[in-house]
XYZ file of N, CA and C in Angstrom:
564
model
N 153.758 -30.717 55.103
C 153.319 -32.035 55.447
C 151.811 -31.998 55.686
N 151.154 -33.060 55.115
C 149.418 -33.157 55.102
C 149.402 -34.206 56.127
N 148.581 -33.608 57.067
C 148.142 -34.080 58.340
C 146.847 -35.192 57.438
N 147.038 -36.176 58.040
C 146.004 -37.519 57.204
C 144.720 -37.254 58.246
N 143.868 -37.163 57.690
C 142.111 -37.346 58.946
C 141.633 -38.386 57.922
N 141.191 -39.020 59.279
C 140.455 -40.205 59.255
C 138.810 -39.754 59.036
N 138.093 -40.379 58.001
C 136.897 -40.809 58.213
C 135.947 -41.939 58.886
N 135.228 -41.496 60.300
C 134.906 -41.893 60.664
C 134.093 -43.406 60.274
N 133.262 -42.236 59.160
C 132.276 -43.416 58.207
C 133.093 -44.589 57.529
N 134.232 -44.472 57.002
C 134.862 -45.295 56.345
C 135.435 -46.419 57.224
N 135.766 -45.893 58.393
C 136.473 -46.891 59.113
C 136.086 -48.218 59.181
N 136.216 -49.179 59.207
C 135.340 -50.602 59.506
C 135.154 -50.789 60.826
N 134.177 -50.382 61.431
C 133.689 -50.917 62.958
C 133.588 -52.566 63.295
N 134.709 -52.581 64.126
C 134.861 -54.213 64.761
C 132.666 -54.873 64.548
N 133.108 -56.267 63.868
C 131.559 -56.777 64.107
C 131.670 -57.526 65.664
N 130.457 -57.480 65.518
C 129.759 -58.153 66.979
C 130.810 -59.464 66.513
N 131.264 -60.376 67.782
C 131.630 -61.386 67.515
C 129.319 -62.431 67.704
N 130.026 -63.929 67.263
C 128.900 -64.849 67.058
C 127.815 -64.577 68.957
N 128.672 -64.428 69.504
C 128.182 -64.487 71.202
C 127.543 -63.614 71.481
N 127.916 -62.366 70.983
C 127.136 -61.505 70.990
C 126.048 -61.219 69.709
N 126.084 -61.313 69.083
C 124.514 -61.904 68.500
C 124.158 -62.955 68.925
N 124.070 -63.952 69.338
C 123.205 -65.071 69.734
C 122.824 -64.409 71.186
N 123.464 -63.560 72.078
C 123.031 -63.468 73.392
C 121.744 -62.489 72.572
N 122.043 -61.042 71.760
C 121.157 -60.094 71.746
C 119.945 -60.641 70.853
N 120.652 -61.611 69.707
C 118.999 -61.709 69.122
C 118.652 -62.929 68.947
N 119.288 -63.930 69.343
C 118.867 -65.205 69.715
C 118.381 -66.114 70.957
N 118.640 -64.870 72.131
C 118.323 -65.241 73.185
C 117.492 -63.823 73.874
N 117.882 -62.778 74.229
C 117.260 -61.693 74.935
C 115.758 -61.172 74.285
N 116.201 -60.753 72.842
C 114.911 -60.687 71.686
C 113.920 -61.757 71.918
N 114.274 -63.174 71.990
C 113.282 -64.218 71.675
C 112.797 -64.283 72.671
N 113.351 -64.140 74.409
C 112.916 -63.812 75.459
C 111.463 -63.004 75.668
N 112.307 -61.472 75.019
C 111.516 -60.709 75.497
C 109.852 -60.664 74.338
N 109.865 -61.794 73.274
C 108.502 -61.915 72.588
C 107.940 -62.746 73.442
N 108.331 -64.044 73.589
C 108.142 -65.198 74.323
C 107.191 -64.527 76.078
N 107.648 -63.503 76.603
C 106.898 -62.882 77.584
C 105.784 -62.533 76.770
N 105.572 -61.302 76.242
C 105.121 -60.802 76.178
C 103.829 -61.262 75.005
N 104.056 -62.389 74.549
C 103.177 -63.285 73.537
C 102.175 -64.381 75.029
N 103.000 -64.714 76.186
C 102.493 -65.694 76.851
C 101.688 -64.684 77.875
N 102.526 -63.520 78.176
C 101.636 -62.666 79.386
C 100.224 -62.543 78.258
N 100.189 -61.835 76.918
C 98.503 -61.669 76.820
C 98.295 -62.462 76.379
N 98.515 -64.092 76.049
C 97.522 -64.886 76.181
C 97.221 -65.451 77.533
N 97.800 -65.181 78.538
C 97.178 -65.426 79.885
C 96.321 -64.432 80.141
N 96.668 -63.350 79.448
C 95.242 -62.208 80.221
C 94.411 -62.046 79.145
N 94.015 -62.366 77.838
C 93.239 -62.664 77.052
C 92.709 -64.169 77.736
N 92.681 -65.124 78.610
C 91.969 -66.119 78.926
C 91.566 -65.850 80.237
N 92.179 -64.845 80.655
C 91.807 -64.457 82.143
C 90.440 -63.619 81.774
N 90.767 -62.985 80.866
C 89.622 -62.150 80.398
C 88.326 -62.247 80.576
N 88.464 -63.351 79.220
C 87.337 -64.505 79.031
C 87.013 -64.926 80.234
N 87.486 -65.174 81.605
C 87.291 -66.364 82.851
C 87.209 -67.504 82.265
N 87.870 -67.923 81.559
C 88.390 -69.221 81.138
C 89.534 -69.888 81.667
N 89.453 -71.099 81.982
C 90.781 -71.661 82.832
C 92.119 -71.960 81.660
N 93.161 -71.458 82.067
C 94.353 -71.868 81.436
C 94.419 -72.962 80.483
N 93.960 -73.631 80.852
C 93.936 -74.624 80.061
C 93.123 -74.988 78.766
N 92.243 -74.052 78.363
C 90.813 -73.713 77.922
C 91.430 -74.841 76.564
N 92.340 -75.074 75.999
C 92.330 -75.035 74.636
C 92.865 -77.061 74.707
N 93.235 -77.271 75.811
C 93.108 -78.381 75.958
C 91.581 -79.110 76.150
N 91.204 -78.569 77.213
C 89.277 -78.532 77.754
C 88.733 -78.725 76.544
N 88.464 -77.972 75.569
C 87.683 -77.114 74.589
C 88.392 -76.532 73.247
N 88.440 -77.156 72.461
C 89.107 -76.914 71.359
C 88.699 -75.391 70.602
N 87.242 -75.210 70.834
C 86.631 -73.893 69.967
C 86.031 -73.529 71.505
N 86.509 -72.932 71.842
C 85.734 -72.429 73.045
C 84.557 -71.301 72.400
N 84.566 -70.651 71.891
C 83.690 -69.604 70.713
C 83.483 -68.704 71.816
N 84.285 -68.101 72.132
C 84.007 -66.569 72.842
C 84.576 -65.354 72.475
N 83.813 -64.427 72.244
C 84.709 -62.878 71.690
C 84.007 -61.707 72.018
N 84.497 -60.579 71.954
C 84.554 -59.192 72.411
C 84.738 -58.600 71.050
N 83.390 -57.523 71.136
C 83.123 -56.752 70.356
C 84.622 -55.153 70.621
N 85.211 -54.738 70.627
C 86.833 -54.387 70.874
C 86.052 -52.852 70.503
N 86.114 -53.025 68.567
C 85.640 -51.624 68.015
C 85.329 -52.346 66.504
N 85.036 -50.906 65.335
C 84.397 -51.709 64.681
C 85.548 -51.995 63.584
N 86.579 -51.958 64.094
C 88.601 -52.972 63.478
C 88.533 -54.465 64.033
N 88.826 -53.762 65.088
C 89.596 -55.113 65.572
C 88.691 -55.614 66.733
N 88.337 -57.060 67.176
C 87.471 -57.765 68.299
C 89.260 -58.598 69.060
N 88.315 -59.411 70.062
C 88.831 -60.353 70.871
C 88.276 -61.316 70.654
N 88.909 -62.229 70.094
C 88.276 -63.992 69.900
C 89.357 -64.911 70.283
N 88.843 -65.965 71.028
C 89.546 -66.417 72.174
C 89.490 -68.208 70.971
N 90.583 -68.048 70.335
C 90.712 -69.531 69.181
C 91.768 -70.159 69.578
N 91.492 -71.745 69.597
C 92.634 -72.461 69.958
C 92.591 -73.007 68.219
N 94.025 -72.837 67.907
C 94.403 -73.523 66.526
C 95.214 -74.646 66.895
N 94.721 -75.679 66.780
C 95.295 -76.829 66.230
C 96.567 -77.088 65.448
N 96.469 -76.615 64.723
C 97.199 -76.595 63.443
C 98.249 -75.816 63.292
N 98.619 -75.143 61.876
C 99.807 -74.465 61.763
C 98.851 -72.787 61.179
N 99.619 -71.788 60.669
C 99.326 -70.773 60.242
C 97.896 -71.033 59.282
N 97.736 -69.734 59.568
C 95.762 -69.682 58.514
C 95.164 -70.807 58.783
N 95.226 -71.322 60.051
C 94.357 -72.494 60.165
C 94.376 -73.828 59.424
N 95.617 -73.808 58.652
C 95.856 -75.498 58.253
C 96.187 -76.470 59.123
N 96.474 -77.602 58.218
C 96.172 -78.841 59.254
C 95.619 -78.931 60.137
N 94.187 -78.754 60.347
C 93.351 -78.656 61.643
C 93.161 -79.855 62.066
N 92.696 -80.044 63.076
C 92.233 -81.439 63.577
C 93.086 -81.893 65.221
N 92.302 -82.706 66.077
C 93.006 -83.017 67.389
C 93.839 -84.303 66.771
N 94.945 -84.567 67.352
C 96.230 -85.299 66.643
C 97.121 -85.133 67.854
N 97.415 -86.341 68.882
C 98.396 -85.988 69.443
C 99.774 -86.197 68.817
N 99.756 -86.976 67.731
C 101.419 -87.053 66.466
C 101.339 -85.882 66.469
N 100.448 -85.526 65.771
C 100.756 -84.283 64.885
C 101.088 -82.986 66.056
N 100.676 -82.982 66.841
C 100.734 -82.169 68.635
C 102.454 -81.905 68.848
N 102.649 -83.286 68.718
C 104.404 -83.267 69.376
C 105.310 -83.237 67.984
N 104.946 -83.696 66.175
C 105.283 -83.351 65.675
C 105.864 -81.687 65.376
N 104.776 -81.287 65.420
C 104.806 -79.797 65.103
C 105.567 -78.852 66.344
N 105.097 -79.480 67.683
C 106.048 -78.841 68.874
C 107.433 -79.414 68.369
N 108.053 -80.336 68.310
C 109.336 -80.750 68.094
C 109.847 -80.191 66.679
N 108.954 -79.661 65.425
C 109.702 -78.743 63.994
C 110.019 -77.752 64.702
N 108.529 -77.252 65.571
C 109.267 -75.495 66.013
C 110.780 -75.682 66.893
N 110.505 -75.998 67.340
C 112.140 -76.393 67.971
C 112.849 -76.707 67.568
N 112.833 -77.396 66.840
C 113.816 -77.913 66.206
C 114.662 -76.996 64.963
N 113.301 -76.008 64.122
C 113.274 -74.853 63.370
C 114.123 -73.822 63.991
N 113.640 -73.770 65.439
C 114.018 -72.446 66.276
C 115.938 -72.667 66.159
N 116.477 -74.098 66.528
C 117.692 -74.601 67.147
C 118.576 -74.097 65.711
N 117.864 -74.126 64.527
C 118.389 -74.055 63.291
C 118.566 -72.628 62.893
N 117.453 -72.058 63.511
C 117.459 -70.412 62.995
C 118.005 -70.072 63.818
N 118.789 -70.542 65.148
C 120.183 -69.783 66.046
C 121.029 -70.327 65.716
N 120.976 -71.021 64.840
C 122.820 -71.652 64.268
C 123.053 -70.845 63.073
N 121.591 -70.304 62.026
C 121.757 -70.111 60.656
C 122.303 -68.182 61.411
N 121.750 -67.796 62.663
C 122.083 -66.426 63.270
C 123.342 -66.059 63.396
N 123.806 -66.931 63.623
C 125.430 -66.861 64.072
C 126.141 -66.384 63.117
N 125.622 -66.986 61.991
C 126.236 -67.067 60.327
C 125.925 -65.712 59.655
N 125.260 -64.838 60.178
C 124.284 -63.934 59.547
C 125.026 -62.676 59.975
N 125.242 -61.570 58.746
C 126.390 -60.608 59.283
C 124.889 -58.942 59.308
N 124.259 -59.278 58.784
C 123.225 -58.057 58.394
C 122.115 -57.990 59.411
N 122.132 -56.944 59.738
C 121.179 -56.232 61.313
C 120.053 -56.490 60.932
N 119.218 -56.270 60.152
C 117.905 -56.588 59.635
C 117.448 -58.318 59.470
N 118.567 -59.011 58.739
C 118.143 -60.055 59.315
C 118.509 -60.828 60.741
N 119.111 -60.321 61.324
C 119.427 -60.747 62.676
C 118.331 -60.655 63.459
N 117.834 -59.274 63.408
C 116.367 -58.919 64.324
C 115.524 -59.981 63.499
N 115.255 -59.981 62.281
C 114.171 -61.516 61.580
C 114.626 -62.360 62.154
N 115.949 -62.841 61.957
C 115.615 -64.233 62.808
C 115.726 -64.490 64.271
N 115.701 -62.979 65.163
C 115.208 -62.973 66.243
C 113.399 -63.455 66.680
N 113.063 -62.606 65.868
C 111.929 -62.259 66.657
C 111.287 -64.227 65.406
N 111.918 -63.993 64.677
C 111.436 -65.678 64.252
C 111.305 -66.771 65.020
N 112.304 -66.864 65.792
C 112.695 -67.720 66.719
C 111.920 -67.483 68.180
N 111.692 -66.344 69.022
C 110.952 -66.099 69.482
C 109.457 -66.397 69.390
N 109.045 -66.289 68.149
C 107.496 -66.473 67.732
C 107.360 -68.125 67.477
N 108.473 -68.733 67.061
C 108.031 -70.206 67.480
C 107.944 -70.787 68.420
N 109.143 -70.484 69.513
C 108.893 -70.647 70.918
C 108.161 -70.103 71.518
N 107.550 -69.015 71.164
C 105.624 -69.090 71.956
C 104.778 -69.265 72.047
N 105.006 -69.921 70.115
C 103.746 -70.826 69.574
C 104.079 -72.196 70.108
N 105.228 -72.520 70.540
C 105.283 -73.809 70.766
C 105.385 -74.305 71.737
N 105.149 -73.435 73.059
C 105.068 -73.752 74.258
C 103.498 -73.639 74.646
N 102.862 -73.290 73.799
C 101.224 -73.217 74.052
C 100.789 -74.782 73.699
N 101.516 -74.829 71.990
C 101.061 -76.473 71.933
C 101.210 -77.613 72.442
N 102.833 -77.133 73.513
C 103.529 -78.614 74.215
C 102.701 -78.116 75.093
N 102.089 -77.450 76.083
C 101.568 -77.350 77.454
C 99.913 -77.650 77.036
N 99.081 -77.208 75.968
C 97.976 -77.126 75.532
C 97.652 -78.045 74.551
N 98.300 -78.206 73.834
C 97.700 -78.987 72.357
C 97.156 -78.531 71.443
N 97.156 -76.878 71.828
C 96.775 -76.327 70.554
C 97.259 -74.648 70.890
N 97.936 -73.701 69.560
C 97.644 -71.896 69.908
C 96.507 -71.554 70.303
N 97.024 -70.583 71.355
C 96.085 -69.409 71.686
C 95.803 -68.092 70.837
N 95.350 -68.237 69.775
C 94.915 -66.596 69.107
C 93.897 -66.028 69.634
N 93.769 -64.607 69.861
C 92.778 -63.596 70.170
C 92.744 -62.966 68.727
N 93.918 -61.880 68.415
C 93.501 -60.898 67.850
C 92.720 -61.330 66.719
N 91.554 -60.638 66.366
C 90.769 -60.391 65.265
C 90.594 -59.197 64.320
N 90.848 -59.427 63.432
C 90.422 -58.228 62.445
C 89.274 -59.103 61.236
N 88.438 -59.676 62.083
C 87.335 -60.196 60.883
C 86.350 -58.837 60.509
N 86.311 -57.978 61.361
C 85.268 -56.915 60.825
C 85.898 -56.088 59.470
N 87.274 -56.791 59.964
C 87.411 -55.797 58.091
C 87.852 -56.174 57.162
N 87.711 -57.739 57.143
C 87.936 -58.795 56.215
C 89.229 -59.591 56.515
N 89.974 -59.501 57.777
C 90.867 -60.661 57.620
C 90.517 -61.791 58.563
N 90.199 -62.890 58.146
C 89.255 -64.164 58.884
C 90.115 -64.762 59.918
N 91.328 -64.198 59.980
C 91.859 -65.134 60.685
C 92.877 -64.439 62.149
N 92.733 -65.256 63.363
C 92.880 -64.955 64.553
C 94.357 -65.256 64.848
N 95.271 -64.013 65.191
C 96.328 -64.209 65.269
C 97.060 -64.356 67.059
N 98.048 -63.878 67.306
C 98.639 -63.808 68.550
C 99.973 -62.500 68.328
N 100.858 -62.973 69.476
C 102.049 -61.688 69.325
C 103.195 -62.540 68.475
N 102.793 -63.887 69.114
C 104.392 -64.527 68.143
C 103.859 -64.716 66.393
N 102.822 -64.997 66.116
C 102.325 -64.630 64.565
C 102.977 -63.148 64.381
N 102.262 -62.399 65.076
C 102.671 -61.347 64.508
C 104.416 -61.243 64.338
N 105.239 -61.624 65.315
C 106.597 -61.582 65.397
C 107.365 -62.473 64.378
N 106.960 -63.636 64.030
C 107.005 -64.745 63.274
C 106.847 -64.067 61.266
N 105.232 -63.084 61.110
C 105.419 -62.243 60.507
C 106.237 -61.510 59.772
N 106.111 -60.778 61.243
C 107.141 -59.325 60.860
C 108.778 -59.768 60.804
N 109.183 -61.135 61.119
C 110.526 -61.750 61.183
C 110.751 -62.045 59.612
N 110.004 -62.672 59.402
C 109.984 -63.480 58.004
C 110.222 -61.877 56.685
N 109.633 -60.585 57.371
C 109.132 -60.049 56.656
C 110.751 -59.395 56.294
N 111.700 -58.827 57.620
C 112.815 -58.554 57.446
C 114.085 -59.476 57.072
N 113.786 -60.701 57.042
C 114.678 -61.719 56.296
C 114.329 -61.410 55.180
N 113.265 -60.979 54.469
C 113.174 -60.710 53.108
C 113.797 -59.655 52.718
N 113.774 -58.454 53.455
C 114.018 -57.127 52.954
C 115.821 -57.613 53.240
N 116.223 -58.295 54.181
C 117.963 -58.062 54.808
C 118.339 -58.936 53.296
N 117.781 -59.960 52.817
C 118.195 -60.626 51.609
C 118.436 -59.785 50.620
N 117.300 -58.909 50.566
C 117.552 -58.030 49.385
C 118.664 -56.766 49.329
N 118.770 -56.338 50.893
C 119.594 -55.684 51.600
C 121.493 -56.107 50.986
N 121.231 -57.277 51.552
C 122.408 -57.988 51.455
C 122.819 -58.424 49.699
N 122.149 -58.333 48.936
C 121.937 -58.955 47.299
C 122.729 -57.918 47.081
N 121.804 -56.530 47.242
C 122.381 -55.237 46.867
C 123.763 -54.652 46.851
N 124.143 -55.018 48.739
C 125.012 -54.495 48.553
C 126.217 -55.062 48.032
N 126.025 -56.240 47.527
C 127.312 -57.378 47.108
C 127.483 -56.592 45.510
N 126.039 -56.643 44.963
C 125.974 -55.929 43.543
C 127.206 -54.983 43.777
N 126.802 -54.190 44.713
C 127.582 -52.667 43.884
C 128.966 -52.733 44.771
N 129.864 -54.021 45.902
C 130.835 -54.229 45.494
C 131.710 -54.743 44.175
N 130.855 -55.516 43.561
C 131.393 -55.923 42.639
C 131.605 -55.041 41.635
């Protein structure tokens, strides 16, 4: 008689039910950008000695720190959306754009739920996160807070942590798509 062994690898490991992805990457993840995007733009304006509010006050406040010869500190309130479009003071356009991100965000934790692949789960974590930190600057301010600079080595434009998260989110919804394309291919 042949004793049957199990492969571990083969086994199908129970999935997360929907609750538990929405707690880990629709809520704790987006949390923990949402800090950590709002703590350094409070200490990037503390920096400066600029009052909290600087970007309401002062739309271009024009202050920056020579950092190294990469990366500076430039203290930019954007108006607008990514790379500096739609610029301009607009209170429509203010509560428009606060009410897409939210409204974006409410959509990318419903489209999460739906989503079975780890790579895009963390994307549309940290996605969702990076709008809600961009979008609590514009409902409280009227405009983002960007610091980081990399103009000394040709990129013109002043980012934050939820850009960057927003980014790097977008960047693994791409790769989990392709992730996910793949592996359907070679069930079939």
């Amino acid at each position: 008689m042949t004793e049957k062994t199990s492969n571990p690898a083969s086994e199908d490991q129970p999935a997360p039910n929907r609750k538990q992805i929405w707690l880990r990457f629709g809520i704790l993840l987006p949390v923990v950008i949402i800090f950590f995007d709002q703590l350094t733009k409070y200490l990037i304006i503390q920096f400066f000695e600029k009052p909290l509010n600087i970007c309401e006050i002062n739309p271009k406040p024009d202050v920056a720190y020579d950092l190294s010869p990469i990366m500076d500190f430039s203290l930019v309130c954007n108006q607008g959306i990514s790379w500096g479009l739609l610029q301009g003071d607009s209170s429509i356009k203010r509560w428009l754009l606060t009410i897409f991100a939210l409204g974006m965000s409410g959509l990318l934790f419903w489209v999460l739920g739906q989503t079975r692949d780890k790579v895009s789960q963390w994307g549309l974590g940290l996605v969702i996160g990076g709008a809600i930190g961009n979008g609590i600057d514009r409902l409280f301010f009227g405009a983002v807070t960007d610091f980081i600079d990399f103009s000394d080595i040709g990129f013109n434009y002043a980012f934050n942590i939820a850009d960057s998260a927003i980014t790097v989110g977008v960047v693994m919804l791409f790769v989990g798509a392709f992730l996910t394309r793949d592996n359907l291919k070679t069930e079939k």
